[in-house]
Amino acid sequence: MKPSFPLLPLTAATWTAPHNLLILVLVAATYLAAGVLSLELYPVGDGLAGIWPPAGIAVAAALIVGPFATASILVGDFLFSLYAGWPPIPALTLALGSLAEVLVAWLLLVRWMPIDLRLQRTRDVAAFIVMGALPGALLCVALRVGLLALLGRGNELTAEHVSGLVIGFVAHSLGILVVAPVVLTWTAEPGLPRQRIEFYLLLLAAITLNVIGFSVTVAAPGSAILYTIFVAVLWAALRFGPRETALVIAMTGVFATWAAGSSSGPFMLSNQREALISLSLFLFVATATALFLAAAARERDLYLRRVVESEHAQRALIDQMAEGVITLDSNGRLDFASQRFCALCGKSQQQLLGQRLDEIFDDAAASALESLPSAIPSAHDIETEVSLALPGQGNRTLVITARGLTAADGHPTGTLAVIGDITDRRRAEELSQQHLRQLAHMGRVKSLDEMAVAIAHEVAQPLTAITTYVQAALRFLPAEGVHRSVIQDALLGASSQARRASAVVSRIRAFVQDRPWQPRELLVHDLLTETGRFASPEARQHGASLLVAPSRTPCRLLGDEIQIQQVLLNLIRNAAEAMAEHSSPRRQIALAAERTSDGMVDVSVSDTGPGIEAAYRDKLFEAFCSSKKDGVGIGLALCRSIVDAHGGRLWAETPATGGAIFHVVLREVKHGKHTTS
């Protein structure tokens, strides 16, 4: 992220603006003044200073204002070289070297690896040190060697000359490291910090410690008192940021340079070279350490702030959820409870924290709630549905979904649980089941109306037989010579037919009776056989034959026998009516069942009729959609609702050989349990 500055980079469009021209003049003047001051403060000969602050000013100006700032650098360095005693041509050459130094830093830090000039990231600090200070200084030294060669002194490079080149490299590098961060950070974020009193105390402490650390009378060479300066550096880095830290380092650099130039304090060494080496090492270590520490502290603060903001956002999101959210520690005690959960319990968060769930809900559901902490080592959700008596809300049905929480090393730390109130949903499901049951009952009553002729025919047969048997017995009674066993056989036949008629009537009564859903295990063979007995008379009325072919291996279903029979009867009747309406020459219906490989039982009703018209295939099971002339379109929609309520599927197909096949796929039951797919 690149911040916006009050000094915008100069472009061709803004070059002629008076205030920008004033900026360039100020940069040149500042460069020249800093050079003169550094030369007076710590001269090392041949126009060199122990530390070169103008290099830092030049790099900072280029990064803030833009590459046009190099014009100011060229002018300022040329004027300084003249002031230092260089002839015009060599002075111009040295100025071009400084210009190249700045351009290299600008290209590396803006074009190749852009940095945030606030230096709030360790990445930016590393890039600034490696690419902003070192390459340009090396280039400047190389140009100085070229200048010596140009002046005919290239073959006269003595140890003193080499030492001067090294001093120039060190001086430029330190100038950039010490001065540029102050200019960059305070330009990017002008104004005093919010902790003004503490900031003033920091500046006072920095001045005091520098005076003590670099004093002639108090600090001797190698004195440990010098390290007290890092107290102010650490204070600035940890309590403020890179901006204030850079200011403290710049102040330290001024005092250290003065001490080295005057050979005082820790720099009371045998010669100037040793003092310069000691100063360079001290400033480089102090500056790099301080900038990295300040950036790391700012990154830490930013990370912690983002964590807090994320936590606040997550808590706000959790509080907006319709479900309650809690977390349990490794002992199963609450360490977080959302506002929704508090509302469910009728207690405040302070009252809930530290309690176990079975202590909050002291009723029959406590045993189910006690098992939640067992979810800690599990990576899967554990769901528990409980019915609780909540304060002021009566009995409520809650679903609790728990998942274990783990640390970064995988060690379990607690449990996250989401508590949803599904009372209204359960009531809606019960109401839906009630409506479905009522609709199914109406469908069965309507079915009996449509099956009246077939039922009358089925009941008439045993009644006729009873009449015949009874009349025969009456004739045998007055007749002489008739053995008693003959009369007994006639009465037994009448009794058998009466039981047959009673069974038909009982079956009809059970079929039309309005009663709640009664799921139980059903043997598929018996279910299909009984359905075939019920449906065969109506099929014959439409000139069709019904073939029942149960599964070759015994299998069971879990469901309501009457409702499943209703589905199959409706499918059989539809097939018979379709074949009769289209006058199919061969009218045969097959009721069959077979197991599938995924633990299901496929009960199918197939016919040899005209099949399903293409216009109705996609909306076959929609309500009020019917291909019959007088159809209402409720039957198949009701059948699908019944099958869905049983957890199954109902679908149809039209095979290439003709006819239609309806599949009722339900889950098989083995040993009293559902099979898993």
XYZ file of C-alpha atoms in Angstrom:
677
model
C 0.000 0.000 0.000
C 1.430 3.366 -1.034
C 0.286 6.285 1.112
C -0.737 9.682 -0.162
C 1.535 12.565 0.748
C 1.117 16.302 0.921
C 4.115 16.447 -1.453
C 2.880 14.618 -4.523
C 5.409 13.247 -7.054
C 6.158 15.837 -9.692
C 5.053 15.111 -13.249
C 5.138 17.037 -16.512
C 1.677 18.344 -15.733
C 2.725 19.825 -12.361
C 6.311 20.801 -13.102
C 5.546 24.467 -13.651
C 3.517 24.845 -10.475
C 5.164 27.475 -8.241
C 4.850 25.434 -5.055
C 6.552 22.441 -6.683
C 9.388 24.639 -7.863
C 9.665 25.925 -4.317
C 9.919 22.319 -3.129
C 12.849 21.674 -5.462
C 14.618 24.800 -4.209
C 14.058 23.742 -0.593
C 15.419 20.245 -1.318
C 18.570 21.712 -2.902
C 19.064 24.131 -0.032
C 18.514 21.418 2.575
C 20.955 19.131 0.779
C 23.623 21.826 0.697
C 23.074 22.825 4.347
C 23.217 19.233 5.549
C 26.444 18.667 3.614
C 28.112 21.758 5.061
C 26.959 20.846 8.589
C 28.218 17.250 8.333
C 31.557 18.415 6.968
C 31.947 20.844 9.841
C 30.751 18.282 12.395
C 32.879 15.309 11.359
C 35.393 15.969 8.555
C 37.650 13.103 7.530
C 39.561 14.801 4.708
C 39.336 15.137 0.936
C 35.870 16.693 1.182
C 34.458 13.705 3.042
C 32.492 13.458 6.279
C 32.171 10.504 8.641
C 28.455 10.321 7.938
C 26.746 11.872 4.910
C 23.128 12.970 5.778
C 22.576 14.589 2.344
C 22.429 11.084 0.852
C 19.472 10.285 3.088
C 17.785 13.574 2.206
C 18.306 12.893 -1.502
C 16.863 9.365 -1.417
C 13.886 10.481 0.692
C 13.171 13.401 -1.644
C 13.222 11.121 -4.703
C 10.861 8.615 -3.070
C 8.441 11.327 -1.905
C 8.528 13.919 -4.683
C 9.561 11.686 -7.566
C 12.533 11.365 -9.925
C 12.346 15.082 -10.780
C 13.836 15.720 -7.338
C 17.175 14.625 -8.788
C 17.462 18.099 -10.317
C 17.676 19.515 -6.808
C 20.198 16.838 -5.848
C 22.367 17.669 -8.841
C 22.392 21.377 -7.979
C 22.875 20.872 -4.254
C 25.737 18.375 -4.613
C 27.494 20.526 -7.243
C 27.375 23.570 -4.954
C 28.667 21.518 -2.018
C 31.581 20.126 -4.052
C 32.541 23.678 -4.988
C 32.315 24.600 -1.301
C 34.565 21.615 -0.440
C 37.248 22.867 -2.852
C 36.682 20.710 -5.929
C 37.146 22.281 -9.360
C 33.930 22.730 -11.422
C 34.393 19.687 -13.696
C 35.161 17.191 -10.913
C 32.415 18.814 -8.799
C 29.932 18.207 -11.594
C 31.168 14.623 -11.923
C 30.659 14.001 -8.204
C 27.183 15.536 -8.447
C 26.348 13.131 -11.282
C 27.511 10.278 -9.028
C 25.110 11.402 -6.294
C 22.406 11.751 -8.940
C 23.009 8.141 -10.065
C 22.928 7.002 -6.438
C 19.476 8.496 -5.954
C 18.108 7.176 -9.250
C 19.245 3.634 -8.417
C 17.502 3.783 -5.045
C 14.350 5.200 -6.656
C 14.237 2.521 -9.360
C 14.782 -0.304 -6.882
C 12.318 0.900 -4.232
C 9.592 2.252 -6.513
C 9.721 0.290 -9.742
C 11.257 -3.052 -8.878
C 10.113 -3.710 -5.299
C 7.727 -0.951 -4.178
C 7.682 -0.324 -0.452
C 5.354 1.455 1.924
C 7.267 4.593 2.834
C 5.913 4.413 6.387
C 8.253 1.412 6.934
C 5.633 -0.427 8.983
C 6.525 -3.880 7.642
C 9.736 -5.820 8.157
C 9.708 -6.556 4.436
C 9.827 -2.818 3.676
C 12.634 -2.254 6.178
C 14.712 -5.064 4.670
C 14.137 -3.752 1.137
C 15.031 -0.217 2.206
C 18.317 -1.310 3.802
C 19.398 -3.727 1.067
C 18.222 -1.772 -1.993
C 18.012 1.811 -0.815
C 21.284 2.243 1.055
C 23.863 -0.200 -0.278
C 23.618 -0.254 -4.129
C 23.581 3.529 -4.500
C 26.523 3.967 -2.159
C 28.529 1.398 -4.115
C 27.715 3.191 -7.343
C 28.804 6.488 -5.817
C 32.163 4.977 -4.804
C 32.636 3.511 -8.280
C 32.094 6.929 -9.844
C 34.606 8.453 -7.415
C 37.183 5.869 -8.594
C 36.379 6.862 -12.162
C 36.892 10.492 -11.257
C 40.328 9.745 -9.844
C 41.219 7.938 -13.064
C 39.899 10.895 -15.064
C 42.153 13.230 -13.118
C 45.152 11.040 -13.872
C 45.368 9.708 -10.352
C 44.003 6.223 -11.095
C 47.475 4.690 -10.891
C 48.145 6.393 -7.595
C 45.507 4.518 -5.514
C 47.305 4.199 -2.219
C 45.997 2.620 0.965
C 44.887 6.079 2.025
C 42.877 6.508 -1.145
C 41.261 3.118 -0.708
C 40.451 4.038 2.866
C 38.847 7.236 1.616
C 36.686 5.276 -0.814
C 35.559 2.947 1.960
C 34.793 5.936 4.176
C 32.711 7.434 1.367
C 30.719 4.224 0.980
C 30.109 3.964 4.714
C 29.224 7.655 5.046
C 26.650 7.511 2.232
C 25.122 4.256 3.538
C 24.813 5.583 7.086
C 23.389 8.855 5.853
C 20.627 7.022 4.015
C 19.933 4.618 6.906
C 19.808 7.278 9.607
C 18.242 10.275 7.860
C 15.933 8.922 5.146
C 13.580 6.995 7.525
C 12.905 10.171 9.526
C 11.969 12.180 6.442
C 9.899 9.358 4.894
C 7.897 8.404 7.982
C 7.154 11.929 9.240
C 6.161 13.113 5.749
C 3.861 10.116 5.320
C 2.221 10.649 8.723
C 2.642 14.277 9.811
C 1.454 15.451 13.192
C 2.192 14.498 16.766
C 1.116 11.131 18.149
C -1.931 10.859 20.392
C 0.225 10.087 23.447
C 1.772 13.549 23.391
C 2.938 13.653 26.993
C 4.576 10.248 26.660
C 6.115 11.357 23.364
C 7.673 14.424 25.016
C 8.980 12.227 27.812
C 10.465 9.909 25.174
C 12.313 12.802 23.511
C 13.572 14.028 26.874
C 14.777 10.528 27.772
C 16.482 10.125 24.390
C 18.341 13.429 24.747
C 19.353 12.661 28.319
C 20.601 9.170 27.537
C 22.529 10.401 24.479
C 24.182 13.131 26.500
C 25.172 10.592 29.128
C 26.200 7.922 26.639
C 28.383 10.189 24.515
C 29.714 12.446 27.300
C 33.427 12.864 27.627
C 33.447 12.835 31.389
C 30.954 10.078 32.098
C 31.397 7.468 29.366
C 34.775 5.998 28.638
C 35.603 3.850 25.564
C 33.717 0.582 25.755
C 31.573 1.784 28.648
C 28.361 -0.177 29.210
C 26.533 3.115 29.737
C 26.368 3.439 25.954
C 23.784 0.633 25.862
C 21.340 2.679 27.938
C 20.562 4.545 24.723
C 18.677 1.450 23.585
C 16.164 2.069 26.378
C 14.798 5.007 24.395
C 15.000 3.008 21.158
C 12.999 0.125 22.638
C 10.517 2.548 24.172
C 9.895 4.203 20.809
C 9.661 0.907 18.910
C 7.287 -0.866 21.295
C 5.100 2.052 22.402
C 4.946 4.214 19.267
C 6.137 2.981 15.866
C 8.665 3.370 13.025
C 8.128 7.141 12.818
C 9.089 7.917 16.415
C 11.793 5.222 16.372
C 13.406 6.812 13.302
C 13.404 10.174 15.098
C 15.152 8.713 18.166
C 17.726 7.004 15.921
C 18.355 10.278 14.042
C 18.912 12.076 17.349
C 21.287 9.322 18.423
C 23.094 9.630 15.095
C 23.648 13.357 15.644
C 25.106 12.823 19.132
C 27.207 9.848 17.992
C 28.617 11.774 15.029
C 29.473 14.704 17.261
C 31.182 12.357 19.720
C 33.167 10.630 16.971
C 34.143 13.927 15.388
C 35.337 15.341 18.704
C 36.859 12.021 19.861
C 34.809 12.031 23.035
C 32.849 9.487 25.032
C 33.024 5.962 23.612
C 34.943 7.242 20.577
C 38.054 8.396 22.489
C 40.139 5.992 20.415
C 43.726 6.064 19.201
C 42.933 7.365 15.730
C 40.179 8.676 13.525
C 39.861 5.476 11.501
C 39.052 3.388 14.562
C 36.537 5.990 15.704
C 34.876 5.942 12.317
C 34.677 2.145 12.283
C 33.224 2.140 15.787
C 30.677 4.812 14.817
C 29.664 2.946 11.659
C 29.140 -0.349 13.443
C 27.206 1.301 16.256
C 24.870 3.276 13.964
C 24.303 0.390 11.554
C 23.425 -2.075 14.328
C 21.302 0.451 16.211
C 19.432 1.667 13.127
C 18.762 -1.743 11.589
C 17.735 -3.233 14.937
C 15.459 -0.316 15.790
C 13.731 -0.196 12.402
C 13.170 -3.950 12.298
C 11.917 -3.982 15.875
C 9.534 -1.063 15.262
C 8.183 -2.679 12.085
C 7.758 -6.037 13.810
C 5.942 -4.365 16.713
C 3.668 -2.504 14.284
C 2.954 -5.715 12.361
C 2.156 -7.429 15.653
C -0.179 -4.615 16.672
C -1.828 -4.689 13.261
C -2.257 -8.462 13.472
C -3.715 -8.233 16.975
C -6.040 -5.434 15.881
C -7.219 -7.503 12.948
C -7.757 -10.466 15.265
C -9.818 -8.305 17.607
C -11.782 -6.820 14.704
C -12.365 -10.283 13.280
C -13.481 -11.532 16.681
C -15.879 -8.594 17.052
C -17.239 -9.202 13.558
C -17.684 -12.897 14.266
C -19.403 -12.176 17.561
C -21.708 -9.690 15.852
C -22.469 -12.308 13.206
C -23.068 -14.955 15.862
C -25.394 -12.628 17.764
C -27.390 -12.105 14.556
C -27.861 -15.853 14.082
C -31.197 -17.442 14.854
C -29.341 -20.259 16.616
C -27.516 -19.998 19.900
C -23.748 -20.603 19.896
C -21.661 -21.740 22.845
C -18.163 -23.053 23.450
C -17.207 -25.478 26.194
C -13.768 -25.941 27.689
C -12.119 -29.324 28.095
C -14.080 -29.848 31.323
C -17.420 -29.267 29.612
C -17.999 -25.825 31.136
C -19.185 -22.790 29.173
C -16.543 -20.211 28.286
C -18.649 -18.397 25.667
C -22.392 -17.986 25.161
C -24.058 -15.911 22.433
C -26.924 -13.528 23.108
C -29.371 -15.894 21.404
C -28.390 -18.726 23.741
C -28.784 -16.414 26.735
C -32.279 -15.532 25.499
C -33.119 -19.234 25.145
C -32.018 -19.904 28.716
C -33.489 -16.722 30.189
C -30.159 -15.953 31.903
C -27.352 -13.431 31.474
C -23.942 -14.325 30.100
C -22.350 -13.818 33.521
C -24.755 -16.363 35.026
C -24.003 -18.953 32.352
C -20.218 -18.809 32.031
C -18.462 -21.536 33.996
C -21.531 -23.786 34.198
C -22.146 -27.168 32.627
C -25.096 -27.674 30.307
C -26.733 -30.176 32.617
C -26.570 -27.539 35.359
C -28.382 -25.034 33.151
C -31.115 -27.416 31.992
C -32.080 -29.386 35.080
C -34.648 -31.761 33.620
C -34.895 -35.120 31.881
C -32.700 -33.893 29.023
C -29.639 -33.541 31.248
C -28.404 -37.040 30.405
C -28.389 -36.208 26.698
C -26.587 -32.933 27.288
C -23.896 -34.547 29.447
C -22.664 -36.467 26.419
C -21.698 -33.329 24.496
C -18.151 -33.007 25.887
C -17.428 -36.389 24.307
C -17.436 -34.567 20.975
C -14.054 -33.001 21.838
C -11.800 -35.621 20.205
C -14.115 -36.015 17.238
C -13.688 -34.261 13.895
C -17.325 -34.835 12.979
C -20.504 -33.134 14.103
C -22.501 -34.804 16.859
C -26.173 -33.892 16.783
C -28.560 -34.290 19.702
C -32.253 -33.399 19.767
C -33.741 -32.665 23.166
C -37.013 -31.371 24.527
C -36.511 -28.811 27.282
C -38.738 -26.714 29.496
C -37.374 -23.182 29.017
C -38.243 -20.364 31.431
C -41.338 -18.522 30.232
C -41.417 -20.446 26.937
C -42.815 -23.831 27.867
C -41.566 -27.021 26.270
C -39.266 -26.369 23.339
C -37.525 -28.768 20.994
C -33.836 -27.956 20.547
C -31.293 -29.501 18.210
C -27.702 -29.273 19.474
C -24.885 -29.781 16.975
C -21.450 -30.101 18.592
C -17.951 -30.314 17.138
C -14.590 -30.635 18.851
C -12.123 -27.731 18.873
C -8.411 -28.411 18.615
C -5.218 -26.394 18.980
C -2.662 -25.980 16.204
C -0.922 -29.186 17.321
C -4.180 -31.156 17.173
C -4.644 -31.259 20.945
C -8.356 -31.021 21.886
C -9.221 -27.758 23.605
C -12.989 -27.763 23.895
C -16.287 -28.035 22.070
C -18.267 -25.719 19.827
C -22.032 -26.244 19.963
C -24.823 -24.628 17.933
C -28.275 -24.765 19.529
C -31.279 -24.285 17.279
C -34.894 -23.994 18.360
C -36.828 -26.272 15.981
C -40.102 -26.275 17.894
C -41.975 -24.377 15.186
C -40.476 -26.576 12.491
C -41.522 -29.727 14.296
C -45.024 -28.334 14.732
C -45.158 -27.465 11.044
C -44.024 -30.988 10.171
C -46.705 -32.466 12.421
C -49.321 -30.205 10.835
C -48.078 -31.194 7.385
C -48.311 -34.860 8.325
C -51.829 -34.281 9.604
C -52.846 -32.592 6.347
C -51.244 -35.393 4.361
C -53.090 -37.957 6.449
C -56.395 -36.177 5.891
C -55.723 -35.879 2.186
C -54.782 -39.549 2.020
C -57.981 -40.465 3.820
C -60.019 -38.456 1.327
C -58.132 -40.191 -1.468
C -58.971 -43.613 -0.063
C -62.654 -42.706 0.303
C -62.642 -41.498 -3.285
C -60.942 -44.733 -4.309
C -63.741 -46.769 -2.763
C -66.218 -44.700 -4.722
C -64.358 -45.554 -7.926
C -64.006 -49.193 -6.849
C -67.649 -49.544 -5.806
C -68.603 -51.869 -8.663
C -65.594 -54.099 -8.124
C -66.130 -54.186 -4.360
C -69.837 -54.942 -4.794
C -68.909 -57.802 -7.122
C -66.332 -59.126 -4.649
C -68.834 -58.974 -1.742
C -71.687 -60.354 -3.840
C -69.835 -63.591 -4.540
C -69.634 -64.788 -0.903
C -73.158 -63.491 -0.190
C -74.537 -65.506 -3.133
C -72.655 -68.557 -1.944
C -74.030 -68.109 1.581
C -77.562 -67.879 0.221
C -77.045 -71.030 -1.829
C -75.619 -72.987 1.100
C -78.382 -71.886 3.490
C -81.152 -72.676 0.977
C -79.651 -76.128 0.431
C -79.553 -76.743 4.174
C -83.194 -75.667 4.489
C -84.189 -78.106 1.758
C -82.251 -80.936 3.386
C -83.780 -80.437 6.824
C -87.393 -81.736 6.115
C -86.203 -84.368 3.673
C -85.997 -87.900 4.984
C -83.004 -90.034 4.421
C -80.623 -87.092 4.247
C -77.560 -87.718 6.355
C -76.728 -85.130 8.981
C -73.229 -84.616 7.568
C -74.675 -83.222 4.331
C -76.501 -80.485 6.208
C -73.377 -79.850 8.274
C -71.259 -79.412 5.103
C -73.752 -76.890 3.739
C -73.665 -74.874 6.951
C -69.862 -75.026 7.083
C -69.726 -73.711 3.511
C -72.040 -70.859 4.441
C -69.864 -70.060 7.468
C -66.698 -70.031 5.317
C -68.247 -67.647 2.801
C -69.472 -65.424 5.637
C -65.902 -65.166 6.945
C -64.745 -64.342 3.414
C -67.291 -61.531 3.170
C -66.352 -60.321 6.641
C -62.688 -60.207 5.631
C -63.573 -58.115 2.586
C -65.591 -55.711 4.706
C -62.849 -55.526 7.354
C -60.249 -54.812 4.701
C -62.418 -52.025 3.290
C -63.031 -50.549 6.744
C -59.323 -50.578 7.552
C -58.568 -48.986 4.189
C -60.948 -46.053 4.630
C -60.406 -45.573 8.363
C -58.932 -42.175 9.331
C -56.144 -42.936 11.779
C -52.648 -41.617 12.573
C -49.604 -42.832 10.706
C -48.592 -46.223 12.089
C -45.199 -47.297 10.745
C -44.169 -50.871 11.351
C -42.101 -53.563 9.704
C -43.897 -54.974 6.676
C -43.008 -58.162 4.884
C -42.939 -57.155 1.207
C -44.428 -60.516 0.071
C -47.481 -60.116 2.322
C -47.856 -56.435 1.393
C -47.946 -57.163 -2.340
C -50.189 -60.207 -1.937
C -52.775 -58.298 0.107
C -52.623 -55.373 -2.326
C -53.162 -57.770 -5.218
C -56.281 -59.195 -3.561
C -57.638 -55.724 -3.107
C -56.823 -54.505 -6.625
C -57.623 -57.617 -8.691
C -61.442 -57.089 -8.802
C -61.116 -53.561 -10.160
C -58.489 -54.634 -12.672
C -60.866 -57.296 -13.951
C -63.627 -54.707 -14.256
C -61.391 -52.899 -16.792
C -60.573 -56.135 -18.609
C -57.023 -56.340 -17.226
C -55.194 -59.076 -15.391
C -53.000 -58.407 -12.376
C -49.838 -60.431 -11.862
C -48.206 -60.242 -8.430
C -44.494 -61.139 -8.344
C -42.916 -60.455 -4.917
C -39.146 -60.510 -4.386
C -37.542 -63.927 -4.632
C -35.790 -63.354 -1.295
C -37.740 -62.186 1.778
C -37.331 -58.492 2.529
C -38.999 -55.989 4.823
C -39.985 -52.324 4.757
C -40.706 -49.844 7.520
C -43.907 -47.935 6.827
C -47.638 -47.527 7.161
C -49.281 -50.510 5.465
C -52.517 -48.738 4.512
C -50.758 -45.698 3.009
C -48.336 -47.801 0.963
C -51.263 -49.927 -0.232
C -53.041 -46.716 -1.190
C -50.080 -45.706 -3.378
C -49.923 -49.105 -5.086
C -53.716 -49.288 -5.558
C -53.734 -45.838 -7.151
C -50.949 -46.825 -9.551
C -52.726 -50.095 -10.456
C -56.047 -48.298 -11.037
C -54.349 -45.674 -13.230
C -52.764 -48.417 -15.317
C -56.072 -50.290 -15.711
C -57.975 -47.131 -16.650
C -55.304 -46.042 -19.144
C -55.366 -49.418 -20.920
C -59.183 -49.437 -20.986
C -59.378 -45.844 -22.274
C -57.009 -46.583 -25.153
C -58.529 -50.020 -25.829
C -55.191 -51.776 -25.507
C -55.482 -55.284 -26.995
C -53.310 -56.824 -24.306
C -54.086 -55.556 -20.837
C -51.719 -56.841 -18.194
C -50.476 -55.236 -14.980
C -47.504 -56.533 -13.006
C -46.902 -55.737 -9.335
C -43.327 -56.759 -8.482
C -40.554 -56.077 -5.993
C -36.798 -56.544 -6.008
C -33.858 -55.550 -3.890
C -31.330 -53.021 -5.168
C -27.607 -52.951 -4.541
C -27.796 -49.871 -2.290
C -30.018 -51.370 0.399
C -33.362 -50.329 -1.094
C -36.464 -52.215 -2.221
C -37.917 -51.267 -5.605
C -41.668 -51.986 -5.795
C -42.799 -51.492 -9.391
C -46.170 -51.294 -11.134
C -45.855 -51.915 -14.878
C -48.472 -52.208 -17.614
C -48.790 -52.922 -21.312
C -50.738 -49.757 -22.056
C -49.966 -46.727 -24.235
C -47.255 -45.376 -21.912
C -46.831 -41.821 -20.614
C -47.500 -38.992 -23.054
C -44.456 -36.779 -23.647
C -46.399 -33.645 -22.667
C -46.997 -35.013 -19.143
C -43.637 -36.654 -18.360
C -42.011 -33.627 -16.721
C -45.083 -32.614 -14.691
C -46.522 -36.055 -14.024
C -46.438 -35.721 -10.231
C -47.530 -32.087 -10.045
C -50.825 -31.324 -8.348
C -53.850 -30.708 -10.594
C -52.088 -32.159 -13.611
C -53.925 -35.121 -15.176
C -54.108 -36.800 -18.567
C -57.577 -38.217 -17.789
C -60.616 -36.492 -19.261
C -62.324 -36.221 -15.866
C -59.201 -36.420 -13.688
C -58.498 -33.935 -10.917
C -54.726 -34.473 -10.829
C -54.390 -35.186 -7.109
C -53.695 -38.934 -7.109
C -50.064 -39.029 -8.240
C -49.153 -35.881 -6.292
C -50.606 -37.503 -3.176
C -48.728 -40.733 -3.913
C -45.429 -38.874 -4.136
C -46.147 -37.037 -0.860
C -46.819 -40.342 0.893
C -43.642 -41.914 -0.499
C -41.579 -38.816 0.423
C -42.950 -38.987 3.967
C -41.641 -42.568 4.131
C -38.172 -41.385 3.060
C -38.464 -43.010 -0.369
C -38.681 -42.019 -4.037
C -41.442 -42.325 -6.641
C -40.623 -42.015 -10.321
C -41.829 -43.287 -13.681
C -40.359 -44.399 -16.968
C -41.579 -45.401 -20.417
C -39.570 -48.381 -21.679
C -38.788 -48.801 -25.361
C -41.003 -51.910 -25.496
C -44.049 -49.808 -24.585
C -46.237 -49.354 -21.547
C -45.246 -47.541 -18.361
C -43.415 -48.495 -15.178
C -43.828 -46.683 -11.863
C -41.157 -47.309 -9.231
C -41.756 -46.956 -5.500
C -38.298 -47.174 -3.918
C -38.211 -47.553 -0.122
C -35.423 -48.407 2.289
C -35.112 -52.006 3.357
C -35.181 -52.958 7.043
C -32.921 -55.666 8.416
C -33.023 -56.922 11.980
C -35.149 -54.010 13.084
C -32.789 -51.350 11.676
C -32.585 -49.401 8.439
C -29.869 -50.502 6.082
C -27.283 -47.938 5.142
C -26.635 -47.110 1.569
